[in-house]
Amino acid sequence: MLTLYHALISTCSQRVRMALAEKGLVWTEHRISLPDNEHLTPEYLAINPNGLVPSLVHNGQAIHDSSVIMEYLEDVFPAQALRPADPVRLARMRAWTHYIDEVPSAATRIPSFHYVFGKGLRHLPRPVLEDLAAQRPLRKHMYLRIGPEGFSAQDLAQAWEQLEQSFQRMEAALAHGPWLNGEDFSLADISMLPVIVRMEDLGYAPLWSDRPRLADWYARITARPAFEAAFPPGSRLTLPPDTGVLPGLGQ
């Protein structure tokens, strides 16, 4: 029995849903409402003390962190493998997944909260914001960096620099094969996918218009049948029609 505690809009939940779909695994869903702070309830914190989604419960055992969950699925359900068997190629794939967690995934949170999720926090009295931040085991200090204008220009510039570096690395890697790990469609591609989807939703698809290999990779991965399962209705950001090209990153 596989039960996934997840949120539709969560990029980390999206990657786990993609892995489950690619492997053809049957699972039961338990949707967590982030706006209602269901990820911070005592019941959910008993499953995942980090207060983050997703969490996987398998035969009564809770597994946390999307990258760990995907590796766990590979260990327990080796069919339809999403990681290479060769140790060198496996190490290269894991180097990618660690980099994606450390750099582009983390960087994506800044524009996501600056333009969408954190807009309601900007004008809260500081004690209220500090109280909300204190409730978050791993995101406290990110919340405390949100000011009346959102994140600082320095935070936005750093996020853009990290995302730009990620796009450059993708374009270079894809010169050696159709996927980030060469011939292997793998957890590396699945890990990176929600980053690109989120940046497209925020209006930044033009940033890879001059990177044809990245654009081709994105077209091919979004055409995979598993993509629809990973991104059902409600999984994508919808910005107001008058938003236009968002300022801040790369401008």
mmCIF file of C-alpha atoms in Angstrom:
data_model
loop_
_atom_site.group_PDB
_atom_site.id
_atom_site.type_symbol
_atom_site.label_atom_id
_atom_site.label_comp_id
_atom_site.label_asym_id
_atom_site.label_seq_id
_atom_site.Cartn_x
_atom_site.Cartn_y
_atom_site.Cartn_z
ATOM 1 C CA MET A 1 0.000 0.000 0.000
ATOM 2 C CA LEU A 2 1.439 3.324 -1.135
ATOM 3 C CA THR A 3 -0.111 6.522 0.186
ATOM 4 C CA LEU A 4 1.206 9.872 -1.007
ATOM 5 C CA TYR A 5 0.564 12.974 1.062
ATOM 6 C CA HIS A 6 0.979 15.741 -1.492
ATOM 7 C CA ALA A 7 -0.156 19.108 -2.788
ATOM 8 C CA LEU A 8 -1.005 19.667 -6.430
ATOM 9 C CA ILE A 9 0.960 22.924 -6.702
ATOM 10 C CA SER A 10 4.047 21.631 -4.851
ATOM 11 C CA THR A 11 7.019 21.167 -7.185
ATOM 12 C CA CYS A 12 8.413 18.413 -4.954
ATOM 13 C CA SER A 13 5.063 16.617 -5.063
ATOM 14 C CA GLN A 14 5.039 16.954 -8.849
ATOM 15 C CA ARG A 15 8.339 15.141 -9.240
ATOM 16 C CA VAL A 16 7.202 12.238 -7.049
ATOM 17 C CA ARG A 17 3.923 11.964 -8.958
ATOM 18 C CA MET A 18 5.935 11.850 -12.190
ATOM 19 C CA ALA A 19 8.133 9.047 -10.848
ATOM 20 C CA LEU A 20 5.125 7.057 -9.673
ATOM 21 C CA ALA A 21 3.473 7.436 -13.073
ATOM 22 C CA GLU A 22 6.631 6.499 -14.984
ATOM 23 C CA LYS A 23 6.950 3.352 -12.887
ATOM 24 C CA GLY A 24 3.272 2.506 -13.304
ATOM 25 C CA LEU A 25 2.707 2.244 -9.565
ATOM 26 C CA VAL A 26 -0.738 2.347 -7.980
ATOM 27 C CA TRP A 27 -1.057 4.689 -5.037
ATOM 28 C CA THR A 28 -3.619 6.291 -2.799
ATOM 29 C CA GLU A 29 -3.595 10.054 -2.516
ATOM 30 C CA HIS A 30 -4.057 12.273 0.492
ATOM 31 C CA ARG A 31 -4.108 15.867 -0.663
ATOM 32 C CA ILE A 32 -2.703 18.442 1.708
ATOM 33 C CA SER A 33 -4.056 22.000 1.530
ATOM 34 C CA LEU A 34 -1.094 24.326 1.900
ATOM 35 C CA PRO A 35 -3.225 27.511 2.140
ATOM 36 C CA ASP A 36 -5.051 25.912 5.065
ATOM 37 C CA ASN A 37 -1.727 24.950 6.687
ATOM 38 C CA GLU A 38 -2.655 21.270 6.751
ATOM 39 C CA HIS A 39 1.064 20.501 6.457
ATOM 40 C CA LEU A 40 1.557 22.114 9.883
ATOM 41 C CA THR A 41 -1.135 20.228 11.787
ATOM 42 C CA PRO A 42 -0.075 17.878 14.596
ATOM 43 C CA GLU A 43 -1.457 14.970 12.587
ATOM 44 C CA TYR A 44 0.724 15.696 9.572
ATOM 45 C CA LEU A 45 3.778 16.661 11.610
ATOM 46 C CA ALA A 46 3.540 13.197 13.180
ATOM 47 C CA ILE A 47 4.065 11.825 9.661
ATOM 48 C CA ASN A 48 6.644 14.386 8.567
ATOM 49 C CA PRO A 49 8.199 16.531 11.306
ATOM 50 C CA ASN A 50 9.653 18.831 8.624
ATOM 51 C CA GLY A 51 6.174 20.063 7.773
ATOM 52 C CA LEU A 52 6.802 19.692 4.051
ATOM 53 C CA VAL A 53 5.143 17.800 1.227
ATOM 54 C CA PRO A 54 5.292 15.219 -0.119
ATOM 55 C CA SER A 55 5.466 12.309 2.268
ATOM 56 C CA LEU A 56 5.110 8.674 1.239
ATOM 57 C CA VAL A 57 3.697 6.066 3.580
ATOM 58 C CA HIS A 58 4.439 2.502 2.527
ATOM 59 C CA ASN A 59 3.250 -0.392 4.679
ATOM 60 C CA GLY A 60 2.955 1.941 7.639
ATOM 61 C CA GLN A 61 6.417 3.468 7.250
ATOM 62 C CA ALA A 62 6.769 7.171 6.433
ATOM 63 C CA ILE A 63 9.397 8.293 3.906
ATOM 64 C CA HIS A 64 10.248 12.011 3.685
ATOM 65 C CA ASP A 65 11.857 14.275 1.073
ATOM 66 C CA SER A 66 11.035 13.947 -2.608
ATOM 67 C CA SER A 67 14.525 12.852 -3.691
ATOM 68 C CA VAL A 68 14.646 10.235 -0.950
ATOM 69 C CA ILE A 69 11.153 9.057 -1.866
ATOM 70 C CA MET A 70 12.112 8.575 -5.516
ATOM 71 C CA GLU A 71 15.255 6.640 -4.599
ATOM 72 C CA TYR A 72 13.175 4.539 -2.199
ATOM 73 C CA LEU A 73 10.747 3.696 -4.985
ATOM 74 C CA GLU A 74 13.692 2.554 -7.113
ATOM 75 C CA ASP A 75 14.957 0.342 -4.280
ATOM 76 C CA VAL A 76 11.603 -1.265 -3.534
ATOM 77 C CA PHE A 77 10.105 -1.346 -7.033
ATOM 78 C CA PRO A 78 13.039 -1.892 -9.435
ATOM 79 C CA ALA A 79 10.837 -2.523 -12.491
ATOM 80 C CA GLN A 80 10.650 0.362 -14.975
ATOM 81 C CA ALA A 81 13.948 1.615 -13.604
ATOM 82 C CA LEU A 82 14.516 5.362 -13.492
ATOM 83 C CA ARG A 83 18.186 5.152 -12.592
ATOM 84 C CA PRO A 84 21.025 3.369 -14.415
ATOM 85 C CA ALA A 85 22.552 0.156 -13.076
ATOM 86 C CA ASP A 86 26.101 1.077 -14.055
ATOM 87 C CA PRO A 87 27.805 2.600 -10.973
ATOM 88 C CA VAL A 88 29.485 5.436 -12.896
ATOM 89 C CA ARG A 89 26.319 6.468 -14.712
ATOM 90 C CA LEU A 90 24.401 6.149 -11.439
ATOM 91 C CA ALA A 91 26.903 8.419 -9.714
ATOM 92 C CA ARG A 92 26.521 10.980 -12.504
ATOM 93 C CA MET A 93 22.735 10.844 -12.181
ATOM 94 C CA ARG A 94 22.973 11.371 -8.428
ATOM 95 C CA ALA A 95 25.334 14.283 -8.949
ATOM 96 C CA TRP A 96 22.592 15.845 -11.073
ATOM 97 C CA THR A 97 19.827 15.206 -8.525
ATOM 98 C CA HIS A 98 21.933 16.645 -5.692
ATOM 99 C CA TYR A 99 22.734 19.705 -7.805
ATOM 100 C CA ILE A 100 19.074 20.182 -8.745
ATOM 101 C CA ASP A 101 18.010 20.016 -5.090
ATOM 102 C CA GLU A 102 20.757 22.394 -4.012
ATOM 103 C CA VAL A 103 20.567 24.982 -6.788
ATOM 104 C CA PRO A 104 17.583 25.331 -9.173
ATOM 105 C CA SER A 105 14.916 23.810 -6.921
ATOM 106 C CA ALA A 106 15.930 26.046 -4.036
ATOM 107 C CA ALA A 107 16.239 29.075 -6.327
ATOM 108 C CA THR A 108 12.760 28.549 -7.756
ATOM 109 C CA ARG A 109 11.210 29.124 -4.332
ATOM 110 C CA ILE A 110 12.292 32.774 -4.388
ATOM 111 C CA PRO A 111 10.348 33.943 -7.474
ATOM 112 C CA SER A 112 7.489 31.573 -6.600
ATOM 113 C CA PHE A 113 6.991 33.242 -3.224
ATOM 114 C CA HIS A 114 7.916 36.738 -4.420
ATOM 115 C CA TYR A 115 5.304 36.806 -7.174
ATOM 116 C CA VAL A 116 2.642 34.360 -5.976
ATOM 117 C CA PHE A 117 2.682 32.481 -2.694
ATOM 118 C CA GLY A 118 4.160 35.152 -0.468
ATOM 119 C CA LYS A 119 2.296 38.227 -1.714
ATOM 120 C CA GLY A 120 -0.190 38.016 1.148
ATOM 121 C CA LEU A 121 2.640 38.062 3.666
ATOM 122 C CA ARG A 122 4.207 41.363 2.616
ATOM 123 C CA HIS A 123 2.151 43.759 4.671
ATOM 124 C CA LEU A 124 1.578 41.644 7.755
ATOM 125 C CA PRO A 125 2.718 43.197 11.027
ATOM 126 C CA ARG A 126 6.171 41.904 11.787
ATOM 127 C CA PRO A 127 5.098 39.985 14.924
ATOM 128 C CA VAL A 128 2.442 38.158 12.897
ATOM 129 C CA LEU A 129 4.942 37.256 10.173
ATOM 130 C CA GLU A 130 7.422 36.074 12.801
ATOM 131 C CA ASP A 131 4.736 33.874 14.348
ATOM 132 C CA LEU A 132 3.874 32.345 10.972
ATOM 133 C CA ALA A 133 7.545 31.774 10.254
ATOM 134 C CA ALA A 134 8.132 30.119 13.624
ATOM 135 C CA GLN A 135 5.501 27.504 12.781
ATOM 136 C CA ARG A 136 7.589 26.260 9.839
ATOM 137 C CA PRO A 137 10.307 23.809 10.854
ATOM 138 C CA LEU A 138 12.445 24.242 7.703
ATOM 139 C CA ARG A 139 11.194 27.431 6.032
ATOM 140 C CA LYS A 140 11.279 29.847 8.973
ATOM 141 C CA HIS A 141 14.177 31.971 7.754
ATOM 142 C CA MET A 142 12.890 32.142 4.188
ATOM 143 C CA TYR A 143 9.634 33.617 5.506
ATOM 144 C CA LEU A 144 11.543 36.122 7.627
ATOM 145 C CA ARG A 145 13.307 37.419 4.493
ATOM 146 C CA ILE A 146 9.974 38.559 3.015
ATOM 147 C CA GLY A 147 9.548 42.305 3.449
ATOM 148 C CA PRO A 148 6.958 44.876 2.319
ATOM 149 C CA GLU A 149 8.304 44.614 -1.252
ATOM 150 C CA GLY A 150 8.748 40.856 -1.146
ATOM 151 C CA PHE A 151 12.250 39.481 -1.415
ATOM 152 C CA SER A 152 15.168 41.848 -1.816
ATOM 153 C CA ALA A 153 16.770 42.654 -5.144
ATOM 154 C CA GLN A 154 19.808 40.725 -3.929
ATOM 155 C CA ASP A 155 17.726 37.606 -3.243
ATOM 156 C CA LEU A 156 16.102 37.817 -6.675
ATOM 157 C CA ALA A 157 19.428 38.392 -8.424
ATOM 158 C CA GLN A 158 20.972 35.402 -6.659
ATOM 159 C CA ALA A 159 18.021 33.203 -7.607
ATOM 160 C CA TRP A 160 18.307 34.285 -11.220
ATOM 161 C CA GLU A 161 22.072 33.604 -11.259
ATOM 162 C CA GLN A 162 21.458 30.077 -9.959
ATOM 163 C CA LEU A 163 18.673 29.403 -12.455
ATOM 164 C CA GLU A 164 20.723 30.770 -15.336
ATOM 165 C CA GLN A 165 23.610 28.503 -14.347
ATOM 166 C CA SER A 166 21.205 25.551 -14.290
ATOM 167 C CA PHE A 167 19.914 26.317 -17.779
ATOM 168 C CA GLN A 168 23.486 26.581 -19.062
ATOM 169 C CA ARG A 169 24.401 23.220 -17.553
ATOM 170 C CA MET A 170 21.329 21.595 -19.031
ATOM 171 C CA GLU A 171 22.063 22.910 -22.512
ATOM 172 C CA ALA A 172 25.655 21.654 -22.292
ATOM 173 C CA ALA A 173 24.693 18.228 -20.931
ATOM 174 C CA LEU A 174 22.042 17.675 -23.582
ATOM 175 C CA ALA A 175 24.708 17.908 -26.272
ATOM 176 C CA HIS A 176 25.750 14.401 -25.180
ATOM 177 C CA GLY A 177 22.398 12.685 -25.274
ATOM 178 C CA PRO A 178 18.651 13.203 -25.280
ATOM 179 C CA TRP A 179 18.480 13.339 -21.478
ATOM 180 C CA LEU A 180 20.452 14.987 -18.707
ATOM 181 C CA ASN A 181 22.252 11.719 -17.994
ATOM 182 C CA GLY A 182 22.970 10.910 -21.630
ATOM 183 C CA GLU A 183 20.891 8.063 -23.025
ATOM 184 C CA ASP A 184 19.223 7.403 -19.680
ATOM 185 C CA PHE A 185 15.876 8.986 -18.923
ATOM 186 C CA SER A 186 16.236 9.167 -15.183
ATOM 187 C CA LEU A 187 15.414 10.775 -11.877
ATOM 188 C CA ALA A 188 17.619 13.663 -12.969
ATOM 189 C CA ASP A 189 15.144 14.640 -15.671
ATOM 190 C CA ILE A 190 12.177 14.115 -13.362
ATOM 191 C CA SER A 191 13.808 16.251 -10.665
ATOM 192 C CA MET A 192 14.424 19.132 -13.050
ATOM 193 C CA LEU A 193 11.040 19.069 -14.753
ATOM 194 C CA PRO A 194 9.016 20.967 -12.097
ATOM 195 C CA VAL A 195 11.616 23.738 -12.073
ATOM 196 C CA ILE A 196 11.150 24.373 -15.784
ATOM 197 C CA VAL A 197 7.367 24.064 -15.525
ATOM 198 C CA ARG A 198 7.294 26.608 -12.691
ATOM 199 C CA MET A 199 9.513 29.044 -14.563
ATOM 200 C CA GLU A 200 7.261 28.730 -17.611
ATOM 201 C CA ASP A 201 4.206 29.401 -15.427
ATOM 202 C CA LEU A 202 5.919 32.512 -14.033
ATOM 203 C CA GLY A 203 6.403 33.833 -17.551
ATOM 204 C CA TYR A 204 10.052 32.958 -18.138
ATOM 205 C CA ALA A 205 9.869 30.529 -21.051
ATOM 206 C CA PRO A 206 11.728 33.104 -23.239
ATOM 207 C CA LEU A 207 14.796 32.460 -21.093
ATOM 208 C CA TRP A 208 15.431 29.173 -22.883
ATOM 209 C CA SER A 209 14.273 30.233 -26.323
ATOM 210 C CA ASP A 210 17.940 30.525 -27.338
ATOM 211 C CA ARG A 211 18.762 27.098 -25.860
ATOM 212 C CA PRO A 212 17.384 24.696 -28.462
ATOM 213 C CA ARG A 213 18.470 21.508 -26.703
ATOM 214 C CA LEU A 214 16.734 22.534 -23.468
ATOM 215 C CA ALA A 215 13.616 23.533 -25.395
ATOM 216 C CA ASP A 216 13.613 20.176 -27.208
ATOM 217 C CA TRP A 217 14.113 18.318 -23.893
ATOM 218 C CA TYR A 218 11.146 20.182 -22.420
ATOM 219 C CA ALA A 219 8.921 19.385 -25.393
ATOM 220 C CA ARG A 220 9.815 15.701 -25.215
ATOM 221 C CA ILE A 221 9.405 15.284 -21.457
ATOM 222 C CA THR A 222 6.061 17.083 -21.372
ATOM 223 C CA ALA A 223 4.862 14.787 -24.183
ATOM 224 C CA ARG A 224 5.452 11.683 -22.059
ATOM 225 C CA PRO A 225 2.195 10.062 -20.845
ATOM 226 C CA ALA A 226 3.346 10.380 -17.222
ATOM 227 C CA PHE A 227 3.355 14.171 -17.478
ATOM 228 C CA GLU A 228 -0.431 14.402 -17.424
ATOM 229 C CA ALA A 229 -0.555 12.238 -14.297
ATOM 230 C CA ALA A 230 2.100 14.364 -12.594
ATOM 231 C CA PHE A 231 0.426 17.650 -13.504
ATOM 232 C CA PRO A 232 -3.342 17.179 -13.292
ATOM 233 C CA PRO A 233 -5.650 20.211 -13.321
ATOM 234 C CA GLY A 234 -4.768 22.527 -10.464
ATOM 235 C CA SER A 235 -1.032 21.758 -10.593
ATOM 236 C CA ARG A 236 0.014 24.801 -12.602
ATOM 237 C CA LEU A 237 0.211 28.445 -11.593
ATOM 238 C CA THR A 238 -2.236 30.729 -13.360
ATOM 239 C CA LEU A 239 -1.183 34.362 -13.283
ATOM 240 C CA PRO A 240 -3.545 37.307 -13.776
ATOM 241 C CA PRO A 241 -3.849 38.244 -17.465
ATOM 242 C CA ASP A 242 -2.411 41.707 -16.861
ATOM 243 C CA THR A 243 0.786 40.413 -15.233
ATOM 244 C CA GLY A 244 2.797 40.448 -18.457
ATOM 245 C CA VAL A 245 6.488 39.683 -18.351
ATOM 246 C CA LEU A 246 7.477 39.541 -14.730
ATOM 247 C CA PRO A 247 10.218 41.902 -13.606
ATOM 248 C CA GLY A 248 13.138 41.012 -11.417
ATOM 249 C CA LEU A 249 14.834 37.976 -12.881
ATOM 250 C CA GLY A 250 17.048 38.490 -15.876
ATOM 251 C CA GLN A 251 15.729 41.962 -16.561
#
